[in-house]
Amino acid sequence: MKLLRIGPAGEEVPAALGDDGRVFALTGVTSDIDGTFLASGGIDRVRNALAADTLPELDPSDLRVGAPVARPGKVVCIGLNYRDHAEETGAAVPLRPVVFMKDPSTVVGPCDGVLIPRGSTKTDWEVELAVVIGREARYLDSPDQALAHVAGFAISNDVSEREFQLEYSGQWDLGKSCETFNPLGPWLVTSDEAGDPQALGLRLAVNGETRQDGNTKNMIFDVAHVVWYLSQYMVLNPGDVINTGTPAGVALGLPGTPYLRAGDTVELSIDGLGTQRQTFSNA
């Protein structure tokens, strides 16, 4: 099942995308797609409503698509989680997951404009598989338990300002938490439909030129391991988002470091999870 939120920023309507391409409003089932919805069996309620054909159809024409999850409690990120990305940036391949946090307010819609921060000369792209937590994960016993706590998956663009990230502080937060720096969506694809999270192709193009073309099978730490690992150090709550890392092909690792400039357009896709498209402008 594919869940989405449609409408102006701050006024999104929760919806579901049917197998036949029709969009159905979920306002009779839930006020939003958020942690409360996920924790209370919301996905099953929507599935039952779709099967009963009781949901009103919604015309999405010309309507903005928002992030598929409202107000994530936290966005947890895994850095250097593809061997080829670690190598292209000159970093050592990590022995344990590299964990950092991203301001949840960075989350915007999949086709919303992204702002290049004032003073930035090194704004970069990162296509990533986003994991959305559906059940509280706390001190899980093993990675084998982890996927049962996942509601589904989405595309994430972990936009980064490399000078802020790597040169201004020992922490990465300054380069990761600038406004609009986490387009998410278009859909939250439930785990049963998304399939094996370690068998998904990821692609990103800048101004039509392919920059990233990877596969989640090449993660150093797979999704189950990441969720289990994080649960040993923090409580993962329904609605939380985990960005699981990016493959090679970021500007930081390319010849000439072709960082983003105002007017550039970035397009992202992950198998079965849809596409994103953002145009960048100056803040």
PDB file of N, CA and C in Angstrom, residues 85-154:
ATOM      1  N   HIS A  85      30.839   4.896  -1.349  1.00  0.00           N
ATOM      2  CA  HIS A  85      30.719   6.298  -0.930  1.00  0.00           C
ATOM      3  C   HIS A  85      31.807   6.661   0.074  1.00  0.00           C
ATOM      4  N   ALA A  86      32.099   5.777   1.005  1.00  0.00           N
ATOM      5  CA  ALA A  86      33.190   6.037   1.951  1.00  0.00           C
ATOM      6  C   ALA A  86      34.499   6.225   1.197  1.00  0.00           C
ATOM      7  N   GLU A  87      34.737   5.373   0.222  1.00  0.00           N
ATOM      8  CA  GLU A  87      35.990   5.444  -0.530  1.00  0.00           C
ATOM      9  C   GLU A  87      36.091   6.721  -1.347  1.00  0.00           C
ATOM     10  N   GLU A  88      34.976   7.160  -1.959  1.00  0.00           N
ATOM     11  CA  GLU A  88      35.053   8.354  -2.806  1.00  0.00           C
ATOM     12  C   GLU A  88      35.293   9.621  -1.985  1.00  0.00           C
ATOM     13  N   THR A  89      34.882   9.610  -0.714  1.00  0.00           N
ATOM     14  CA  THR A  89      35.080  10.782   0.138  1.00  0.00           C
ATOM     15  C   THR A  89      36.376  10.713   0.927  1.00  0.00           C
ATOM     16  N   GLY A  90      37.123   9.618   0.754  1.00  0.00           N
ATOM     17  CA  GLY A  90      38.390   9.486   1.460  1.00  0.00           C
ATOM     18  C   GLY A  90      38.258   9.078   2.903  1.00  0.00           C
ATOM     19  N   ALA A  91      37.080   8.605   3.297  1.00  0.00           N
ATOM     20  CA  ALA A  91      36.855   8.198   4.681  1.00  0.00           C
ATOM     21  C   ALA A  91      37.083   6.695   4.835  1.00  0.00           C
ATOM     22  N   ALA A  92      37.479   6.295   6.038  1.00  0.00           N
ATOM     23  CA  ALA A  92      37.647   4.879   6.328  1.00  0.00           C
ATOM     24  C   ALA A  92      36.289   4.192   6.335  1.00  0.00           C
ATOM     25  N   VAL A  93      36.254   2.943   5.880  1.00  0.00           N
ATOM     26  CA  VAL A  93      35.017   2.170   5.942  1.00  0.00           C
ATOM     27  C   VAL A  93      34.715   1.898   7.410  1.00  0.00           C
ATOM     28  N   PRO A  94      33.554   2.314   7.909  1.00  0.00           N
ATOM     29  CA  PRO A  94      33.277   2.226   9.351  1.00  0.00           C
ATOM     30  C   PRO A  94      33.094   0.788   9.831  1.00  0.00           C
ATOM     31  N   LEU A  95      33.525   0.563  11.071  1.00  0.00           N
ATOM     32  CA  LEU A  95      33.338  -0.737  11.712  1.00  0.00           C
ATOM     33  C   LEU A  95      32.010  -0.810  12.453  1.00  0.00           C
ATOM     34  N   ARG A  96      31.447   0.340  12.796  1.00  0.00           N
ATOM     35  CA  ARG A  96      30.121   0.461  13.409  1.00  0.00           C
ATOM     36  C   ARG A  96      29.372   1.544  12.662  1.00  0.00           C
ATOM     37  N   PRO A  97      28.051   1.509  12.667  1.00  0.00           N
ATOM     38  CA  PRO A  97      27.310   2.568  11.966  1.00  0.00           C
ATOM     39  C   PRO A  97      27.687   3.958  12.462  1.00  0.00           C
ATOM     40  N   VAL A  98      27.864   4.877  11.519  1.00  0.00           N
ATOM     41  CA  VAL A  98      28.105   6.285  11.830  1.00  0.00           C
ATOM     42  C   VAL A  98      26.735   6.948  11.962  1.00  0.00           C
ATOM     43  N   VAL A  99      26.435   7.474  13.142  1.00  0.00           N
ATOM     44  CA  VAL A  99      25.093   7.981  13.434  1.00  0.00           C
ATOM     45  C   VAL A  99      25.133   9.482  13.660  1.00  0.00           C
ATOM     46  N   PHE A 100      24.219  10.189  13.023  1.00  0.00           N
ATOM     47  CA  PHE A 100      24.033  11.610  13.312  1.00  0.00           C
ATOM     48  C   PHE A 100      22.547  11.928  13.187  1.00  0.00           C
ATOM     49  N   MET A 101      22.162  13.056  13.725  1.00  0.00           N
ATOM     50  CA  MET A 101      20.763  13.469  13.724  1.00  0.00           C
ATOM     51  C   MET A 101      20.571  14.640  12.767  1.00  0.00           C
ATOM     52  N   LYS A 102      19.370  14.735  12.245  1.00  0.00           N
ATOM     53  CA  LYS A 102      19.012  15.820  11.347  1.00  0.00           C
ATOM     54  C   LYS A 102      17.749  16.482  11.885  1.00  0.00           C
ATOM     55  N   ASP A 103      17.685  17.785  11.869  1.00  0.00           N
ATOM     56  CA  ASP A 103      16.519  18.502  12.371  1.00  0.00           C
ATOM     57  C   ASP A 103      15.271  18.024  11.622  1.00  0.00           C
ATOM     58  N   PRO A 104      14.251  17.512  12.336  1.00  0.00           N
ATOM     59  CA  PRO A 104      13.043  17.037  11.647  1.00  0.00           C
ATOM     60  C   PRO A 104      12.346  18.109  10.810  1.00  0.00           C
ATOM     61  N   SER A 105      12.569  19.385  11.150  1.00  0.00           N
ATOM     62  CA  SER A 105      11.920  20.439  10.367  1.00  0.00           C
ATOM     63  C   SER A 105      12.504  20.573   8.967  1.00  0.00           C
ATOM     64  N   THR A 106      13.590  19.859   8.671  1.00  0.00           N
ATOM     65  CA  THR A 106      14.138  19.854   7.312  1.00  0.00           C
ATOM     66  C   THR A 106      13.246  19.084   6.342  1.00  0.00           C
ATOM     67  N   VAL A 107      12.352  18.257   6.855  1.00  0.00           N
ATOM     68  CA  VAL A 107      11.529  17.394   5.996  1.00  0.00           C
ATOM     69  C   VAL A 107      10.504  18.229   5.238  1.00  0.00           C
ATOM     70  N   VAL A 108      10.552  18.103   3.911  1.00  0.00           N
ATOM     71  CA  VAL A 108       9.623  18.801   3.021  1.00  0.00           C
ATOM     72  C   VAL A 108       9.098  17.809   1.997  1.00  0.00           C
ATOM     73  N   GLY A 109       8.236  18.281   1.110  1.00  0.00           N
ATOM     74  CA  GLY A 109       7.678  17.413   0.089  1.00  0.00           C
ATOM     75  C   GLY A 109       8.695  17.004  -0.956  1.00  0.00           C
ATOM     76  N   PRO A 110       8.406  15.951  -1.715  1.00  0.00           N
ATOM     77  CA  PRO A 110       9.360  15.395  -2.664  1.00  0.00           C
ATOM     78  C   PRO A 110       9.677  16.297  -3.850  1.00  0.00           C
ATOM     79  N   CYS A 111       8.789  17.234  -4.139  1.00  0.00           N
ATOM     80  CA  CYS A 111       9.022  18.137  -5.261  1.00  0.00           C
ATOM     81  C   CYS A 111       9.029  19.597  -4.827  1.00  0.00           C
ATOM     82  N   ASP A 112       9.138  19.833  -3.530  1.00  0.00           N
ATOM     83  CA  ASP A 112       9.266  21.201  -3.042  1.00  0.00           C
ATOM     84  C   ASP A 112      10.630  21.768  -3.428  1.00  0.00           C
ATOM     85  N   GLY A 113      10.701  23.088  -3.546  1.00  0.00           N
ATOM     86  CA  GLY A 113      11.987  23.715  -3.802  1.00  0.00           C
ATOM     87  C   GLY A 113      12.925  23.543  -2.617  1.00  0.00           C
ATOM     88  N   VAL A 114      14.215  23.442  -2.900  1.00  0.00           N
ATOM     89  CA  VAL A 114      15.228  23.335  -1.856  1.00  0.00           C
ATOM     90  C   VAL A 114      16.073  24.599  -1.878  1.00  0.00           C
ATOM     91  N   LEU A 115      16.330  25.140  -0.688  1.00  0.00           N
ATOM     92  CA  LEU A 115      17.065  26.393  -0.562  1.00  0.00           C
ATOM     93  C   LEU A 115      18.544  26.143  -0.308  1.00  0.00           C
ATOM     94  N   ILE A 116      19.384  26.752  -1.131  1.00  0.00           N
ATOM     95  CA  ILE A 116      20.824  26.740  -0.890  1.00  0.00           C
ATOM     96  C   ILE A 116      21.112  27.779   0.184  1.00  0.00           C
ATOM     97  N   PRO A 117      21.727  27.375   1.297  1.00  0.00           N
ATOM     98  CA  PRO A 117      21.897  28.302   2.421  1.00  0.00           C
ATOM     99  C   PRO A 117      22.739  29.519   2.055  1.00  0.00           C
ATOM    100  N   ARG A 118      22.513  30.591   2.745  1.00  0.00           N
ATOM    101  CA  ARG A 118      23.333  31.784   2.565  1.00  0.00           C
ATOM    102  C   ARG A 118      24.782  31.465   2.932  1.00  0.00           C
ATOM    103  N   GLY A 119      25.693  31.869   2.081  1.00  0.00           N
ATOM    104  CA  GLY A 119      27.109  31.599   2.302  1.00  0.00           C
ATOM    105  C   GLY A 119      27.569  30.244   1.825  1.00  0.00           C
ATOM    106  N   SER A 120      26.663  29.449   1.274  1.00  0.00           N
ATOM    107  CA  SER A 120      27.022  28.099   0.840  1.00  0.00           C
ATOM    108  C   SER A 120      27.725  28.107  -0.515  1.00  0.00           C
ATOM    109  N   THR A 121      28.783  27.305  -0.606  1.00  0.00           N
ATOM    110  CA  THR A 121      29.418  27.041  -1.901  1.00  0.00           C
ATOM    111  C   THR A 121      29.516  25.545  -2.175  1.00  0.00           C
ATOM    112  N   LYS A 122      29.041  24.703  -1.207  1.00  0.00           N
ATOM    113  CA  LYS A 122      29.244  23.263  -1.330  1.00  0.00           C
ATOM    114  C   LYS A 122      27.978  22.483  -0.970  1.00  0.00           C
ATOM    115  N   THR A 123      26.849  22.887  -1.548  1.00  0.00           N
ATOM    116  CA  THR A 123      25.604  22.150  -1.319  1.00  0.00           C
ATOM    117  C   THR A 123      25.575  20.914  -2.212  1.00  0.00           C
ATOM    118  N   ASP A 124      25.286  19.763  -1.600  1.00  0.00           N
ATOM    119  CA  ASP A 124      25.442  18.465  -2.247  1.00  0.00           C
ATOM    120  C   ASP A 124      24.142  17.662  -2.139  1.00  0.00           C
ATOM    121  N   TRP A 125      24.053  16.601  -2.910  1.00  0.00           N
ATOM    122  CA  TRP A 125      22.881  15.730  -2.960  1.00  0.00           C
ATOM    123  C   TRP A 125      23.225  14.358  -2.382  1.00  0.00           C
ATOM    124  N   GLU A 126      22.207  13.605  -1.938  1.00  0.00           N
ATOM    125  CA  GLU A 126      22.393  12.218  -1.496  1.00  0.00           C
ATOM    126  C   GLU A 126      21.062  11.481  -1.603  1.00  0.00           C
ATOM    127  N   VAL A 127      20.913  10.577  -2.552  1.00  0.00           N
ATOM    128  CA  VAL A 127      19.713   9.759  -2.616  1.00  0.00           C
ATOM    129  C   VAL A 127      19.832   8.653  -1.566  1.00  0.00           C
ATOM    130  N   GLU A 128      18.753   8.459  -0.786  1.00  0.00           N
ATOM    131  CA  GLU A 128      18.809   7.480   0.290  1.00  0.00           C
ATOM    132  C   GLU A 128      17.471   6.768   0.451  1.00  0.00           C
ATOM    133  N   LEU A 129      17.546   5.521   0.916  1.00  0.00           N
ATOM    134  CA  LEU A 129      16.363   4.799   1.344  1.00  0.00           C
ATOM    135  C   LEU A 129      16.014   5.248   2.753  1.00  0.00           C
ATOM    136  N   ALA A 130      14.796   5.772   2.922  1.00  0.00           N
ATOM    137  CA  ALA A 130      14.319   6.182   4.240  1.00  0.00           C
ATOM    138  C   ALA A 130      13.458   5.076   4.828  1.00  0.00           C
ATOM    139  N   VAL A 131      13.696   4.786   6.097  1.00  0.00           N
ATOM    140  CA  VAL A 131      12.918   3.814   6.854  1.00  0.00           C
ATOM    141  C   VAL A 131      11.974   4.582   7.774  1.00  0.00           C
ATOM    142  N   VAL A 132      10.700   4.234   7.786  1.00  0.00           N
ATOM    143  CA  VAL A 132       9.736   4.858   8.684  1.00  0.00           C
ATOM    144  C   VAL A 132       9.340   3.835   9.745  1.00  0.00           C
ATOM    145  N   ILE A 133       9.534   4.196  11.003  1.00  0.00           N
ATOM    146  CA  ILE A 133       9.240   3.295  12.107  1.00  0.00           C
ATOM    147  C   ILE A 133       7.725   3.230  12.352  1.00  0.00           C
ATOM    148  N   GLY A 134       7.218   2.015  12.568  1.00  0.00           N
ATOM    149  CA  GLY A 134       5.787   1.828  12.798  1.00  0.00           C
ATOM    150  C   GLY A 134       5.444   1.364  14.198  1.00  0.00           C
ATOM    151  N   ARG A 135       6.413   0.733  14.885  1.00  0.00           N
ATOM    152  CA  ARG A 135       6.231   0.279  16.262  1.00  0.00           C
ATOM    153  C   ARG A 135       7.449   0.670  17.065  1.00  0.00           C
ATOM    154  N   GLU A 136       7.229   0.995  18.341  1.00  0.00           N
ATOM    155  CA  GLU A 136       8.354   1.373  19.190  1.00  0.00           C
ATOM    156  C   GLU A 136       9.436   0.291  19.178  1.00  0.00           C
ATOM    157  N   ALA A 137      10.671   0.718  18.967  1.00  0.00           N
ATOM    158  CA  ALA A 137      11.822  -0.193  18.981  1.00  0.00           C
ATOM    159  C   ALA A 137      12.747   0.245  20.104  1.00  0.00           C
ATOM    160  N   ARG A 138      12.874  -0.607  21.097  1.00  0.00           N
ATOM    161  CA  ARG A 138      13.667  -0.290  22.293  1.00  0.00           C
ATOM    162  C   ARG A 138      14.428  -1.540  22.710  1.00  0.00           C
ATOM    163  N   TYR A 139      15.746  -1.477  22.702  1.00  0.00           N
ATOM    164  CA  TYR A 139      16.583  -2.603  23.105  1.00  0.00           C
ATOM    165  C   TYR A 139      16.155  -3.903  22.435  1.00  0.00           C
ATOM    166  N   LEU A 140      16.032  -3.878  21.131  1.00  0.00           N
ATOM    167  CA  LEU A 140      15.697  -5.108  20.415  1.00  0.00           C
ATOM    168  C   LEU A 140      16.777  -6.155  20.655  1.00  0.00           C
ATOM    169  N   ASP A 141      16.363  -7.416  20.761  1.00  0.00           N
ATOM    170  CA  ASP A 141      17.308  -8.481  21.087  1.00  0.00           C
ATOM    171  C   ASP A 141      18.256  -8.800  19.936  1.00  0.00           C
ATOM    172  N   SER A 142      17.761  -8.661  18.719  1.00  0.00           N
ATOM    173  CA  SER A 142      18.592  -9.001  17.572  1.00  0.00           C
ATOM    174  C   SER A 142      18.048  -8.318  16.320  1.00  0.00           C
ATOM    175  N   PRO A 143      18.858  -8.237  15.262  1.00  0.00           N
ATOM    176  CA  PRO A 143      18.360  -7.678  13.998  1.00  0.00           C
ATOM    177  C   PRO A 143      17.170  -8.440  13.432  1.00  0.00           C
ATOM    178  N   ASP A 144      17.018  -9.712  13.814  1.00  0.00           N
ATOM    179  CA  ASP A 144      15.901 -10.504  13.302  1.00  0.00           C
ATOM    180  C   ASP A 144      14.554  -9.910  13.695  1.00  0.00           C
ATOM    181  N   GLN A 145      14.513  -9.132  14.778  1.00  0.00           N
ATOM    182  CA  GLN A 145      13.269  -8.525  15.229  1.00  0.00           C
ATOM    183  C   GLN A 145      12.985  -7.184  14.570  1.00  0.00           C
ATOM    184  N   ALA A 146      13.965  -6.624  13.900  1.00  0.00           N
ATOM    185  CA  ALA A 146      13.914  -5.211  13.529  1.00  0.00           C
ATOM    186  C   ALA A 146      12.836  -4.881  12.502  1.00  0.00           C
ATOM    187  N   LEU A 147      12.729  -5.664  11.448  1.00  0.00           N
ATOM    188  CA  LEU A 147      11.830  -5.286  10.361  1.00  0.00           C
ATOM    189  C   LEU A 147      10.365  -5.307  10.785  1.00  0.00           C
ATOM    190  N   ALA A 148      10.038  -6.033  11.843  1.00  0.00           N
ATOM    191  CA  ALA A 148       8.667  -6.028  12.349  1.00  0.00           C
ATOM    192  C   ALA A 148       8.294  -4.678  12.955  1.00  0.00           C
ATOM    193  N   HIS A 149       9.280  -3.824  13.181  1.00  0.00           N
ATOM    194  CA  HIS A 149       9.035  -2.504  13.751  1.00  0.00           C
ATOM    195  C   HIS A 149       9.024  -1.411  12.683  1.00  0.00           C
ATOM    196  N   VAL A 150       9.123  -1.802  11.425  1.00  0.00           N
ATOM    197  CA  VAL A 150       9.173  -0.859  10.312  1.00  0.00           C
ATOM    198  C   VAL A 150       7.805  -0.787   9.647  1.00  0.00           C
ATOM    199  N   ALA A 151       7.279   0.429   9.503  1.00  0.00           N
ATOM    200  CA  ALA A 151       5.999   0.611   8.815  1.00  0.00           C
ATOM    201  C   ALA A 151       6.178   0.544   7.311  1.00  0.00           C
ATOM    202  N   GLY A 152       7.279   1.122   6.821  1.00  0.00           N
ATOM    203  CA  GLY A 152       7.493   1.145   5.389  1.00  0.00           C
ATOM    204  C   GLY A 152       8.687   1.990   5.019  1.00  0.00           C
ATOM    205  N   PHE A 153       8.754   2.344   3.732  1.00  0.00           N
ATOM    206  CA  PHE A 153       9.949   2.971   3.182  1.00  0.00           C
ATOM    207  C   PHE A 153       9.574   4.125   2.255  1.00  0.00           C
ATOM    208  N   ALA A 154      10.517   5.029   2.069  1.00  0.00           N
ATOM    209  CA  ALA A 154      10.316   6.176   1.181  1.00  0.00           C
ATOM    210  C   ALA A 154      11.660   6.603   0.621  1.00  0.00           C
TER     211      ALA A 154
END
